[in-house]
PDB file of C-alpha atoms and ligand atoms in Angstrom:
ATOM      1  CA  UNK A   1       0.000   0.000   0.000  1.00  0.00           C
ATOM      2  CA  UNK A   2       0.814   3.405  -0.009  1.00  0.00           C
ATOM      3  CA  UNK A   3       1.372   3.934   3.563  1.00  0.00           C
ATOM      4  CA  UNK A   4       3.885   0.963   3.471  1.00  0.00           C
ATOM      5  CA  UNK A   5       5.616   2.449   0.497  1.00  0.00           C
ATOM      6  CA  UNK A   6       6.306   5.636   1.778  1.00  0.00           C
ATOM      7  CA  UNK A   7       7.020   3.835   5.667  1.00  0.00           C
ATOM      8  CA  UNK A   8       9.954   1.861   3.393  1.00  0.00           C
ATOM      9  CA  UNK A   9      11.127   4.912   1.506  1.00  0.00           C
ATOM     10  CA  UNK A  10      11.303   7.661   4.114  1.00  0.00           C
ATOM     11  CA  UNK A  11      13.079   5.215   6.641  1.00  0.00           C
ATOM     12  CA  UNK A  12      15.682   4.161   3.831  1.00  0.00           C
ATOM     13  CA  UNK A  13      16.636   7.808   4.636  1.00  0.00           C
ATOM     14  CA  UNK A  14      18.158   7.010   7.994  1.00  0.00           C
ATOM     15  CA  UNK A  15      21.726   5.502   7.218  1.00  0.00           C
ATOM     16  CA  UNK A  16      23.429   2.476   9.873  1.00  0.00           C
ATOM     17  CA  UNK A  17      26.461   0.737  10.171  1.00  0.00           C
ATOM     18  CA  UNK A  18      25.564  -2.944   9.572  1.00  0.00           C
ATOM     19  CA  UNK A  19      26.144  -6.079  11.797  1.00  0.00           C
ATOM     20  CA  UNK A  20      25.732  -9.606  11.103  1.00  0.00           C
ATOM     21  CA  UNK A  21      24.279 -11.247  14.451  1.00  0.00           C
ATOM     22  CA  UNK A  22      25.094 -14.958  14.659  1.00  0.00           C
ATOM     23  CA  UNK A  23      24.278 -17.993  17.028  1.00  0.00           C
ATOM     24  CA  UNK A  24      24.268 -21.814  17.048  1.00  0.00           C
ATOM     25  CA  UNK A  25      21.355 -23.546  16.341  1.00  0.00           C
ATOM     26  CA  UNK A  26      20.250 -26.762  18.540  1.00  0.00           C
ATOM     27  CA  UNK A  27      22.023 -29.238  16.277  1.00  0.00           C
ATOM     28  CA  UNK A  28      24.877 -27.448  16.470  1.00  0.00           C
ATOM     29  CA  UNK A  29      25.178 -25.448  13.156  1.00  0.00           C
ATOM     30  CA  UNK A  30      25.784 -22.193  12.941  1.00  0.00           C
ATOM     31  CA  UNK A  31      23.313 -19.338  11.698  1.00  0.00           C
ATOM     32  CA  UNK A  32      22.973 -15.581  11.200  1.00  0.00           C
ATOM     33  CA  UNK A  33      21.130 -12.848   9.635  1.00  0.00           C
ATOM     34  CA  UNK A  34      22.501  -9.244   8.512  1.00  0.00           C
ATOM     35  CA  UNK A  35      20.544  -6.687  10.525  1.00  0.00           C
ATOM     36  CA  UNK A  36      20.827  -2.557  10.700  1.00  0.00           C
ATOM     37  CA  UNK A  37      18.815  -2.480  13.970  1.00  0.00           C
ATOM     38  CA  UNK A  38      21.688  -2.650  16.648  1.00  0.00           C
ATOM     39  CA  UNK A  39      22.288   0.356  18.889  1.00  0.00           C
ATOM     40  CA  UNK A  40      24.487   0.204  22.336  1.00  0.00           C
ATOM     41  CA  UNK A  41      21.675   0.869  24.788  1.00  0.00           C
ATOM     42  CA  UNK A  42      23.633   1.028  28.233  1.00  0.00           C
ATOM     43  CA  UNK A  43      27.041   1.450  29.326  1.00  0.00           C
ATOM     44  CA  UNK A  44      26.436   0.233  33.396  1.00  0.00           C
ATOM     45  CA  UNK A  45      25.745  -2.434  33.000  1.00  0.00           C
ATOM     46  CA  UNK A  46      26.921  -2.751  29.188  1.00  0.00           C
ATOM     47  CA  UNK A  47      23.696  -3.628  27.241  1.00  0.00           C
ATOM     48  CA  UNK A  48      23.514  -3.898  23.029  1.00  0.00           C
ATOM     49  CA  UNK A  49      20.023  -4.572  21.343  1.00  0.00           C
ATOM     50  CA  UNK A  50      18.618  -5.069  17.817  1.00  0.00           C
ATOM     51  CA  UNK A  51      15.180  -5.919  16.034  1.00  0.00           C
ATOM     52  CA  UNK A  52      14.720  -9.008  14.601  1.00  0.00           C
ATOM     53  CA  UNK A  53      11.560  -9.476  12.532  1.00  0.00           C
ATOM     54  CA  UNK A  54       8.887 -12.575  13.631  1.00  0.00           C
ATOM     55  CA  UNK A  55       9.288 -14.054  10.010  1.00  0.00           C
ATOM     56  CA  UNK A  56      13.344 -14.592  10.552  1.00  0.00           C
ATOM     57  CA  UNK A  57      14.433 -17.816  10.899  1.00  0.00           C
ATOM     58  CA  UNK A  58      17.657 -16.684  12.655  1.00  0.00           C
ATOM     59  CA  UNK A  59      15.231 -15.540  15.425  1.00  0.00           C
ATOM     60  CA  UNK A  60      14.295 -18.612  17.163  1.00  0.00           C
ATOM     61  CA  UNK A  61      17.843 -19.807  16.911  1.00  0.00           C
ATOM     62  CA  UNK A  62      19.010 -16.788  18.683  1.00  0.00           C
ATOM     63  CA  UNK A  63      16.293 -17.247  21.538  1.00  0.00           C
ATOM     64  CA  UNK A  64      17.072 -21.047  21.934  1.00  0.00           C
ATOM     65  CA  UNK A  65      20.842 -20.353  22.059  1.00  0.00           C
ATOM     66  CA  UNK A  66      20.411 -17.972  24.348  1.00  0.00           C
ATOM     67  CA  UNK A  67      23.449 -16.083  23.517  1.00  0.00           C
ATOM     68  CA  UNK A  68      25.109 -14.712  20.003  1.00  0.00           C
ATOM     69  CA  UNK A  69      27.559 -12.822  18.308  1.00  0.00           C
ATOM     70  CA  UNK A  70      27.040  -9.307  16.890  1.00  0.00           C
ATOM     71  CA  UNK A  71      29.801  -9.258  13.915  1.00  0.00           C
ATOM     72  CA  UNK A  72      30.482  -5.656  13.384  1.00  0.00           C
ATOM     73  CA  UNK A  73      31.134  -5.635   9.313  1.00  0.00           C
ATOM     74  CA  UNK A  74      33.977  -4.003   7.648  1.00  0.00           C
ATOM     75  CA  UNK A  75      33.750  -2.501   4.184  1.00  0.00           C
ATOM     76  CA  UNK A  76      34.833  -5.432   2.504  1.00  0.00           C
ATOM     77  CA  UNK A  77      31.963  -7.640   3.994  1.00  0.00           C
ATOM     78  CA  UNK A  78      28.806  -5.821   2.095  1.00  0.00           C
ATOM     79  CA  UNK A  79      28.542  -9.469  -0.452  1.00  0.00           C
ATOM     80  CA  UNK A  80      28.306 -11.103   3.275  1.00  0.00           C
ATOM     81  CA  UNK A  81      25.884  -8.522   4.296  1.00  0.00           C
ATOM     82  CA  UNK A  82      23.886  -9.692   1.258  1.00  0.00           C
ATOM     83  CA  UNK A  83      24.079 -13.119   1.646  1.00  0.00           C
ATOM     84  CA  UNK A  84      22.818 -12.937   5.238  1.00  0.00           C
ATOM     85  CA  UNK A  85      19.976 -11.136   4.255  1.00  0.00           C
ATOM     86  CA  UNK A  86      18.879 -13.876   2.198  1.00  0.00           C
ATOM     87  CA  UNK A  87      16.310 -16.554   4.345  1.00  0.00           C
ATOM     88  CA  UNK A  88      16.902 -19.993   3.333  1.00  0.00           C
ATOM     89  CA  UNK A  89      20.238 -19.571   1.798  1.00  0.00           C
ATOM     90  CA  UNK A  90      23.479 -21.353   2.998  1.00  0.00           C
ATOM     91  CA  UNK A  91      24.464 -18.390   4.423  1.00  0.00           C
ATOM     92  CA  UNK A  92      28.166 -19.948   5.848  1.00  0.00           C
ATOM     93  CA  UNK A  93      29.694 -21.867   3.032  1.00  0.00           C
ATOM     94  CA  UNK A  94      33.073 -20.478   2.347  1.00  0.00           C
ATOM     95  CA  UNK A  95      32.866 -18.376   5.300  1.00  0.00           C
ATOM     96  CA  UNK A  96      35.559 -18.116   7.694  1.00  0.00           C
ATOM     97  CA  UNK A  97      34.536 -18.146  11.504  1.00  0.00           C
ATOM     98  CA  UNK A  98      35.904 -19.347  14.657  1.00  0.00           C
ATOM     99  CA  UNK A  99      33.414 -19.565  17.908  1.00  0.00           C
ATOM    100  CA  UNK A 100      33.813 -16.562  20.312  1.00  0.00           C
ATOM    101  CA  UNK A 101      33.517 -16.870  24.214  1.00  0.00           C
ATOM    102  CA  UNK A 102      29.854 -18.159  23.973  1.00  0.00           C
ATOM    103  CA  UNK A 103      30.378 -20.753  21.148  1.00  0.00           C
ATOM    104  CA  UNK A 104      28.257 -18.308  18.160  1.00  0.00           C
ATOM    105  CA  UNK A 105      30.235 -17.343  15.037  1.00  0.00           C
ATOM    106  CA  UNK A 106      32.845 -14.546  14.980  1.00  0.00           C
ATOM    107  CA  UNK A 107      33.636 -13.806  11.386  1.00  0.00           C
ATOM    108  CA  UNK A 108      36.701 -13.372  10.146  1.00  0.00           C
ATOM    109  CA  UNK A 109      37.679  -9.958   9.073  1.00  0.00           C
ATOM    110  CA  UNK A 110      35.034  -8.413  10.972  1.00  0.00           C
ATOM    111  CA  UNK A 111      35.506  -4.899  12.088  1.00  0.00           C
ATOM    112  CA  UNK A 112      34.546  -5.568  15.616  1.00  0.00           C
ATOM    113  CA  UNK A 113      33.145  -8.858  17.600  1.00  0.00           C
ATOM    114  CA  UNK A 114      30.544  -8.189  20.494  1.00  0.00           C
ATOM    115  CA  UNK A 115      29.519 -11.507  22.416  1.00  0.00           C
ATOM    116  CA  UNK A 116      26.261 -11.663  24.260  1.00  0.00           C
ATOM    117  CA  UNK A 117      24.124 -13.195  25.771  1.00  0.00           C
ATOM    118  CA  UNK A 118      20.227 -12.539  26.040  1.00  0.00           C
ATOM    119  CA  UNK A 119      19.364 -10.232  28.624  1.00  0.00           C
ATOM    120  CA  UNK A 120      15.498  -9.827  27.809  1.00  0.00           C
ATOM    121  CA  UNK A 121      13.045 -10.135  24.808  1.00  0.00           C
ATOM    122  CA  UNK A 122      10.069  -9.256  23.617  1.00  0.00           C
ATOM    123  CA  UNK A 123       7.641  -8.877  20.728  1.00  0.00           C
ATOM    124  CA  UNK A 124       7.120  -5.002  19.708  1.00  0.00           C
ATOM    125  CA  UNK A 125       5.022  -5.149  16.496  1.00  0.00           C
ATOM    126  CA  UNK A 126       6.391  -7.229  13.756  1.00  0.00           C
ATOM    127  CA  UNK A 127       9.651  -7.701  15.536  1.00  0.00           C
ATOM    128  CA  UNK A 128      11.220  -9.119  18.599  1.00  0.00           C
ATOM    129  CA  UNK A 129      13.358  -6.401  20.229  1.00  0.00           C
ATOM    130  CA  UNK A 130      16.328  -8.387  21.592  1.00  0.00           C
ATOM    131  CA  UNK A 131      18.759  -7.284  24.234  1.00  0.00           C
ATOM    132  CA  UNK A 132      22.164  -8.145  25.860  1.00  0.00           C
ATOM    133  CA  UNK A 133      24.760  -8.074  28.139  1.00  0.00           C
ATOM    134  CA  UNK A 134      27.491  -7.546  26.793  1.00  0.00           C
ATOM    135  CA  UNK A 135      30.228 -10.220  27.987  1.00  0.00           C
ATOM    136  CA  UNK A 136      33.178  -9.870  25.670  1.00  0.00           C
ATOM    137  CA  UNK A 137      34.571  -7.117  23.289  1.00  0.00           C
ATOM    138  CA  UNK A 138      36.983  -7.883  20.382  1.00  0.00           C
ATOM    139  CA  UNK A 139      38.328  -5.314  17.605  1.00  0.00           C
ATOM    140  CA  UNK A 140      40.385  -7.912  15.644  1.00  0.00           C
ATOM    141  CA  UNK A 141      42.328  -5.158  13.341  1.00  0.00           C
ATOM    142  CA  UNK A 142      41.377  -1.624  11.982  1.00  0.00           C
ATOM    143  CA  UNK A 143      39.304  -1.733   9.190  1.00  0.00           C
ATOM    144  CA  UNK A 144      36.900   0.779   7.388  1.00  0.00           C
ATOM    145  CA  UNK A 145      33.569   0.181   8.545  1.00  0.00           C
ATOM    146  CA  UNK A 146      30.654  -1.080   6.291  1.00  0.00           C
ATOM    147  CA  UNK A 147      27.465   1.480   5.941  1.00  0.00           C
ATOM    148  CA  UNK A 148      24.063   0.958   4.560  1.00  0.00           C
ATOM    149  CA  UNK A 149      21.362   4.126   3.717  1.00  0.00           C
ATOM    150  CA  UNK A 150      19.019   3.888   1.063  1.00  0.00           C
ATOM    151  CA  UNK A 151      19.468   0.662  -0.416  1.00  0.00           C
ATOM    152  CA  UNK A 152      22.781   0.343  -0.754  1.00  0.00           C
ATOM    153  CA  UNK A 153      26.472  -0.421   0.784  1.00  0.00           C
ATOM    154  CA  UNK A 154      28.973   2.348   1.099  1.00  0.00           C
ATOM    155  CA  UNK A 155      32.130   3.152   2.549  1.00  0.00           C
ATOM    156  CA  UNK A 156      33.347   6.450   4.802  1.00  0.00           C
ATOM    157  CA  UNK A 157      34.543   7.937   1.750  1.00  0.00           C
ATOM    158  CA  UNK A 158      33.416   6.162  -1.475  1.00  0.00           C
ATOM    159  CA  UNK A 159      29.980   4.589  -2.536  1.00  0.00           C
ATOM    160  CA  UNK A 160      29.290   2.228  -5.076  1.00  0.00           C
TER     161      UNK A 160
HETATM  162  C1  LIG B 201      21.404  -3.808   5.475  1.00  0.00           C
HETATM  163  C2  LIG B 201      20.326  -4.721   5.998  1.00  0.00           C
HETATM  164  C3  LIG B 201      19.809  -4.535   7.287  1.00  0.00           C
HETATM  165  C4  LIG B 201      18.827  -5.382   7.808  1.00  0.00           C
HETATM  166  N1  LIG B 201      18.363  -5.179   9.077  1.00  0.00           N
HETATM  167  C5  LIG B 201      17.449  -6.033   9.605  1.00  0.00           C
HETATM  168  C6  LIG B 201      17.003  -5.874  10.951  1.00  0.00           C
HETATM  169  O1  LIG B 201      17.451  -4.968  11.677  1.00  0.00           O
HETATM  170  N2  LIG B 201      16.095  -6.753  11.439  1.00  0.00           N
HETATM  171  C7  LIG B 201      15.580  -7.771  10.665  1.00  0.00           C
HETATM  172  O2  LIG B 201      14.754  -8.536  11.142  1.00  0.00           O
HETATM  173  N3  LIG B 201      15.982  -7.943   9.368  1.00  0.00           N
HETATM  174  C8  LIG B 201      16.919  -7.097   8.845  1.00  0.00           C
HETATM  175  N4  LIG B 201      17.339  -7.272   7.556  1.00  0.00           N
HETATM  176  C9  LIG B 201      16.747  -8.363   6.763  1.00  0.00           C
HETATM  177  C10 LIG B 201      17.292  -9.739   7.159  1.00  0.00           C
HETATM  178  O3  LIG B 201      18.705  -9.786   7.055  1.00  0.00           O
HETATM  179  C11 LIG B 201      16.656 -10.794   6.253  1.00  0.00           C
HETATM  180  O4  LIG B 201      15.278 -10.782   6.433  1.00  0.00           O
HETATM  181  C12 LIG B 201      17.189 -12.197   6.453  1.00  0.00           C
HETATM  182  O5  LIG B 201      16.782 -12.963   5.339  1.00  0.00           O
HETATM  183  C13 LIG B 201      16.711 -12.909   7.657  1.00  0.00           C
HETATM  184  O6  LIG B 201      17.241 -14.223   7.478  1.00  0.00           O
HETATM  185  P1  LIG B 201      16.713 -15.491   8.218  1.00  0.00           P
HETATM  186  O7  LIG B 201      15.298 -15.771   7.864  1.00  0.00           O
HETATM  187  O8  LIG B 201      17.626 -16.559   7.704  1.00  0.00           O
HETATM  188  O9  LIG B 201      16.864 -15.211   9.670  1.00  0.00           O
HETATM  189  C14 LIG B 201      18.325  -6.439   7.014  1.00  0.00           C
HETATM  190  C15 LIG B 201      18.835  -6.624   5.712  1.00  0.00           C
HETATM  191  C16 LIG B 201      19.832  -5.782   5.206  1.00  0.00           C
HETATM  192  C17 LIG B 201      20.363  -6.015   3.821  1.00  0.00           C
END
């Protein structure tokens, strides 16, 4: 409709960094989604938090893990920010990852690692708002960070 058109188009408007927020599922595989929703929410005690809509299948996954990784991307990631934002896909073949403090994927080359665990949630709409503590804090190397606004990837300086 209209209303949803112009909801879509107007809010493409506000730019974010982009994270890719990983757990490990209950056999033991690991999954993820790409997701612009993050914030830092507290700093005593240290609390992140993101939306995750009720028709992701990364959801549940996060919930029954109870903990996961938010993978801060670095410009070089946007084709993994796109292939996390497709449902269904094999979203980790070929990717690199090693398990962070709390057993969810850290990616490699990742501008920073945040490991969590799930501090509350709760439906708001059409998503869940997840939140957590914060339990470890890795920045692997410096990297340019990855940005997304209307659409499409960019970079600090250049777009494409
Ligand atoms: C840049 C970008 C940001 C996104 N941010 C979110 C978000 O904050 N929350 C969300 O639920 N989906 C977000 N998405 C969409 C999900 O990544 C997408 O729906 C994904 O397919 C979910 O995968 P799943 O069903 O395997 O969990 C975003 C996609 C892109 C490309």
């Amino acid at each position: 409709t209209a209303v949803r058109e112009k909801f879509r188009d107007a809010l493409a408007h506000f730019g974010s960094g982009v994270v890719i927020v990983t757990a490990i599922d209950g056999d033991g595989a690991p999954a993820g989604m790409t997701v612009g929703s993050f914030t830092s929410i507290s700093l005593e005690p240290p609390l992140v938090g993101f939306f995750a809509a009720h028709t992701s299948t990364t959801l549940p996954r996060v919930l029954h893990h109870g903990d996961f990784c938010v993978n801060v991307l670095a410009e070089e990631q946007h084709q993994l920010a796109r292939g996390f934002a497709r449902s269904g896909a094999d979203k980790f073949s070929g990717v690199e990852w090693t398990a962070g403090t709390n057993g969810a994927p850290r990616l490699a080359g990742a501008h920073a690692w945040i490991d969590c665990s799930i501090d509350e949630h709760r439906p708001i709409g059409d998503h869940d708002l997840i939140v957590g503590a914060v339990d470890a804090l890795a920045v692997p190397a410096e990297t340019e960070p990855l940005l997304f606004h209307r659409s499409l990837f960019h970079g600090l300086r250049e777009t494409r």
